[in-house]
């Protein structure tokens, strides 16, 4: 029954997505443009940045390609839950969905599952373009390590996104976390440049973010073929983030729903 409900969510959101065909194809075209921009930036750098990238193979383009590709999961986690809830509010369907005999966890997953699928497609396209058009070498990748790290990454990012959705339910507007957290995570987490080139005090803040451990371990798994035992210094913090954040986020979401039901504000936006 739960799978049927999730399938219904996917079917609905896919139908909405492809109905705006120009927007759909523009989003795909943006991937190519982004890859081209950073490819030419990497040519400008040449070997100048290689001393900071030796751990990842010494080249900037493969480093930043993985950063921008997998940071898509960051924005998926931060935005998809809150935007889905906000859209349901605006359409007047949130209360109707919540009064059905469906668990909150299924509603949360179903509301964002299409965004997860699309994010996965874009990651694949990023990597495919990098390999086919620009010769990025992923032949040494450790797929098992990459998949496990990706699961932990999605869980930790999604937890923050669920907290964002709770803010939307309570405040009825775009939550205060999404923009701030997205900008900070991208800047401090090493999406565009290695963390070790930042001042020490910023590296301290970077060490408190799950994306730092996620991107570093993904790059080492995909570019250098590191196994799980070699990535434990990054996997353990990611696992701790998941264990701590997921129950907190679900608890806050349920609390927000309870408060909105008591106030009678589920239909307000």
Coordinates of C-alpha atoms in Angstrom, one line a residue:
X1 CA 0.0 0.0 0.0
X2 CA 2.8 2.4 0.9
X3 CA 4.6 1.7 -2.4
X4 CA 1.4 2.4 -4.3
X5 CA 1.1 5.8 -2.6
X6 CA 4.7 6.7 -3.3
X7 CA 4.2 5.6 -6.9
X8 CA 1.2 7.9 -7.1
X9 CA 3.2 10.8 -5.8
X10 CA 5.9 10.1 -8.4
X11 CA 3.3 9.9 -11.2
X12 CA 1.7 13.2 -10.2
X13 CA 5.0 15.2 -9.9
X14 CA 6.4 13.7 -13.1
X15 CA 3.2 14.7 -15.0
X16 CA 3.5 18.3 -13.6
X17 CA 7.2 18.4 -14.5
X18 CA 6.9 17.3 -18.1
X19 CA 3.9 19.5 -18.7
X20 CA 6.3 22.5 -18.5
X21 CA 8.5 21.2 -21.3
X22 CA 10.5 24.3 -21.9
X23 CA 11.4 24.6 -18.2
X24 CA 12.3 20.9 -18.1
X25 CA 14.7 21.1 -21.1
X26 CA 16.2 24.4 -19.9
X27 CA 17.1 22.7 -16.6
X28 CA 18.9 20.0 -18.5
X29 CA 20.6 22.6 -20.8
X30 CA 21.8 24.5 -17.6
X31 CA 23.8 21.4 -16.7
X32 CA 25.8 21.5 -19.9
X33 CA 26.4 25.3 -19.5
X34 CA 27.6 24.8 -16.0
X35 CA 30.0 22.0 -16.9
X36 CA 31.4 24.2 -19.8
X37 CA 31.9 27.2 -17.4
X38 CA 33.9 25.2 -14.9
X39 CA 35.8 23.3 -17.6
X40 CA 37.1 26.6 -19.0
X41 CA 37.8 27.9 -15.5
X42 CA 39.9 24.8 -14.9
X43 CA 41.8 25.6 -18.1
X44 CA 42.5 29.1 -16.8
X45 CA 43.9 27.7 -13.5
X46 CA 46.1 25.2 -15.3
X47 CA 48.4 23.5 -12.8
X48 CA 48.3 26.5 -10.4
X49 CA 45.9 24.9 -8.0
X50 CA 47.3 21.4 -8.2
X51 CA 49.2 21.6 -4.9
X52 CA 45.9 21.8 -3.0
X53 CA 44.4 19.0 -5.1
X54 CA 47.0 16.3 -4.9
X55 CA 44.9 14.2 -2.6
X56 CA 42.2 14.1 -5.3
X57 CA 44.5 13.6 -8.3
X58 CA 45.9 17.1 -8.9
X59 CA 43.3 18.4 -11.4
X60 CA 40.7 21.0 -10.7
X61 CA 38.0 20.0 -13.2
X62 CA 37.3 16.5 -11.9
X63 CA 37.3 18.0 -8.4
X64 CA 34.8 20.7 -9.1
X65 CA 32.7 18.4 -11.4
X66 CA 32.0 16.0 -8.5
X67 CA 31.4 19.0 -6.2
X68 CA 28.7 20.7 -8.4
X69 CA 27.1 17.3 -9.4
X70 CA 26.6 16.0 -5.9
X71 CA 25.8 19.3 -4.4
X72 CA 22.5 18.9 -6.3
X73 CA 21.6 16.4 -3.5
X74 CA 22.3 19.2 -1.0
X75 CA 19.7 21.5 -2.7
X76 CA 17.4 18.5 -3.0
X77 CA 17.6 18.0 0.7
X78 CA 17.3 21.6 1.7
X79 CA 14.6 22.7 -0.8
X80 CA 12.4 19.8 -2.0
X81 CA 10.6 19.1 1.3
X82 CA 9.8 22.7 2.1
X83 CA 8.9 23.6 -1.5
X84 CA 6.6 20.6 -1.8
X85 CA 4.8 21.5 1.4
X86 CA 4.6 25.1 0.3
X87 CA 3.1 24.1 -3.1
X88 CA 0.5 21.9 -1.4
X89 CA -0.4 24.9 0.8
X90 CA -0.8 27.2 -2.2
X91 CA -2.9 24.6 -4.1
X92 CA -5.1 24.0 -1.1
X93 CA -4.3 20.2 -1.1
X94 CA -2.1 20.0 2.0
X95 CA -5.0 19.4 4.5
X96 CA -6.7 16.9 2.1
X97 CA -3.5 14.9 1.9
X98 CA -2.9 15.0 5.7
X99 CA -6.4 13.8 6.6
X100 CA -5.9 10.6 4.5
X101 CA -4.9 7.4 6.4
X102 CA -1.3 7.9 5.3
X103 CA 1.6 7.9 7.7
X104 CA 3.5 11.2 8.0
X105 CA 6.7 9.5 6.9
X106 CA 5.1 8.4 3.6
X107 CA 3.8 11.9 2.9
X108 CA 7.2 13.4 3.6
X109 CA 8.9 10.8 1.3
X110 CA 6.3 11.0 -1.4
X111 CA 6.3 14.8 -1.5
X112 CA 10.0 14.8 -2.5
X113 CA 10.6 11.5 -4.2
X114 CA 10.4 13.0 -7.8
X115 CA 12.9 15.7 -6.9
X116 CA 15.2 12.9 -5.7
X117 CA 14.8 11.0 -8.9
X118 CA 15.5 14.2 -11.0
X119 CA 18.5 15.0 -8.8
X120 CA 19.9 11.6 -9.5
X121 CA 19.4 12.0 -13.2
X122 CA 21.2 15.3 -13.2
X123 CA 24.1 13.8 -11.2
X124 CA 24.4 11.1 -13.8
X125 CA 24.3 13.7 -16.6
X126 CA 27.0 15.8 -15.0
X127 CA 29.3 12.8 -14.6
X128 CA 28.5 11.5 -18.1
X129 CA 29.4 14.8 -19.7
X130 CA 32.6 15.0 -17.7
X131 CA 33.7 11.5 -18.8
X132 CA 32.5 11.6 -22.5
X133 CA 33.2 15.2 -23.5
X134 CA 36.1 16.2 -21.2
X135 CA 37.9 13.0 -20.4
X136 CA 37.4 12.8 -16.7
X137 CA 38.8 9.5 -15.5
X138 CA 36.5 7.6 -13.2
X139 CA 37.9 4.2 -14.1
X140 CA 39.3 3.8 -10.5
X141 CA 36.0 4.5 -8.8
X142 CA 34.9 2.4 -5.8
X143 CA 31.2 2.0 -6.5
X144 CA 30.4 0.3 -3.2
X145 CA 32.0 3.1 -1.2
X146 CA 30.3 5.8 -3.4
X147 CA 26.8 4.3 -2.9
X148 CA 27.1 4.0 0.9
X149 CA 28.4 7.5 1.2
X150 CA 25.6 8.8 -1.1
X151 CA 23.0 7.1 1.1
X152 CA 24.4 8.8 4.2
X153 CA 24.6 12.1 2.3
X154 CA 21.0 12.0 1.3
X155 CA 19.8 11.1 4.7
X156 CA 21.8 13.9 6.4
X157 CA 20.8 16.5 3.9
X158 CA 17.1 15.4 3.9
X159 CA 17.0 15.8 7.7
X160 CA 17.8 19.4 7.4
X161 CA 15.2 19.7 4.6
X162 CA 12.5 18.2 6.8
X163 CA 13.3 20.8 9.4
X164 CA 12.9 23.5 6.7
X165 CA 9.4 22.0 5.8
X166 CA 8.4 22.3 9.5
X167 CA 9.2 26.0 9.3
X168 CA 7.0 26.4 6.2
X169 CA 4.1 24.7 8.0
X170 CA 4.4 27.0 11.0
X171 CA 5.4 30.3 9.3
X172 CA 3.5 29.9 5.9
X173 CA 6.4 31.5 4.0
X174 CA 9.7 30.4 2.6
X175 CA 11.6 29.1 5.6
X176 CA 14.6 31.0 6.9
X177 CA 16.9 28.0 6.7
X178 CA 17.1 27.2 3.0
X179 CA 18.9 30.1 1.5
X180 CA 21.3 30.6 4.4
X181 CA 22.1 26.9 4.8
X182 CA 22.5 26.3 1.1
X183 CA 24.9 29.2 0.7
X184 CA 27.0 28.3 3.8
X185 CA 27.1 24.6 2.9
X186 CA 28.3 25.4 -0.6
X187 CA 30.9 27.9 0.5
X188 CA 32.2 26.0 3.6
X189 CA 31.7 22.5 2.4
X190 CA 34.3 22.5 -0.5
X191 CA 32.0 22.4 -3.5
X192 CA 34.1 24.8 -5.6
X193 CA 37.5 24.7 -3.8
X194 CA 39.4 22.5 -1.3
X195 CA 38.5 23.2 2.3
X196 CA 42.2 23.4 3.3
X197 CA 42.8 26.7 1.4
X198 CA 40.4 28.5 3.8
X199 CA 41.6 30.2 7.0
X200 CA 41.7 27.9 10.1
X201 CA 38.7 29.4 11.8
X202 CA 36.6 28.7 8.7
X203 CA 37.8 25.2 8.5
X204 CA 36.5 24.7 12.0
X205 CA 33.0 25.7 10.8
X206 CA 33.5 23.5 7.8
X207 CA 34.1 20.5 10.0
X208 CA 30.6 21.0 11.5
X209 CA 28.8 20.4 8.2
X210 CA 27.9 17.0 6.7
X211 CA 28.7 18.2 3.1
X212 CA 32.4 18.5 4.0
X213 CA 32.7 14.9 4.8
X214 CA 30.3 13.9 2.0
X215 CA 32.2 15.6 -0.9
X216 CA 35.6 14.7 0.4
X217 CA 34.8 11.0 0.7
X218 CA 32.9 10.9 -2.6
X219 CA 35.8 12.5 -4.4
X220 CA 38.2 10.0 -2.9
X221 CA 35.9 7.1 -3.7
X222 CA 35.2 8.1 -7.3
X223 CA 38.6 9.6 -8.3
X224 CA 41.0 7.5 -6.2
X225 CA 39.0 4.3 -5.6
X226 CA 39.2 4.5 -1.8
X227 CA 37.5 1.7 0.1
X228 CA 35.3 2.0 3.2
X229 CA 38.1 1.4 5.6
X230 CA 40.1 4.3 4.2
X231 CA 37.1 6.5 4.3
X232 CA 36.1 5.8 7.9
X233 CA 37.2 9.3 9.1
X234 CA 34.5 10.8 6.9
X235 CA 31.9 8.0 7.1
X236 CA 31.7 8.1 10.9
X237 CA 30.8 11.8 11.1
X238 CA 28.2 11.4 8.3
X239 CA 26.6 8.5 10.2
X240 CA 26.5 10.5 13.4
X241 CA 24.8 13.4 11.5
X242 CA 22.2 10.9 10.2
X243 CA 21.5 9.3 13.7
X244 CA 21.2 12.7 15.4
X245 CA 19.4 14.8 12.7
X246 CA 16.8 12.3 11.3
X247 CA 14.8 11.7 14.6
X248 CA 15.0 15.4 15.4
X249 CA 13.7 16.5 12.0
X250 CA 10.8 14.0 12.0
X251 CA 9.9 15.1 15.6
X252 CA 9.9 18.8 14.6
X253 CA 7.8 18.1 11.5
X254 CA 5.2 16.2 13.6
X255 CA 5.2 19.0 16.1
X256 CA 4.6 21.6 13.4
X257 CA 1.7 19.5 12.0
X258 CA 0.2 19.1 15.5
X259 CA 0.4 22.9 16.1
X260 CA -1.1 23.7 12.7
X261 CA -4.0 21.3 13.3
X262 CA -4.7 22.8 16.7
X263 CA -4.5 26.4 15.3
X264 CA -6.6 25.4 12.2
X265 CA -3.9 26.9 10.0
X266 CA -3.2 24.0 7.6
X267 CA -5.3 25.7 4.9
X268 CA -3.6 29.1 5.4
X269 CA -0.7 30.3 3.3

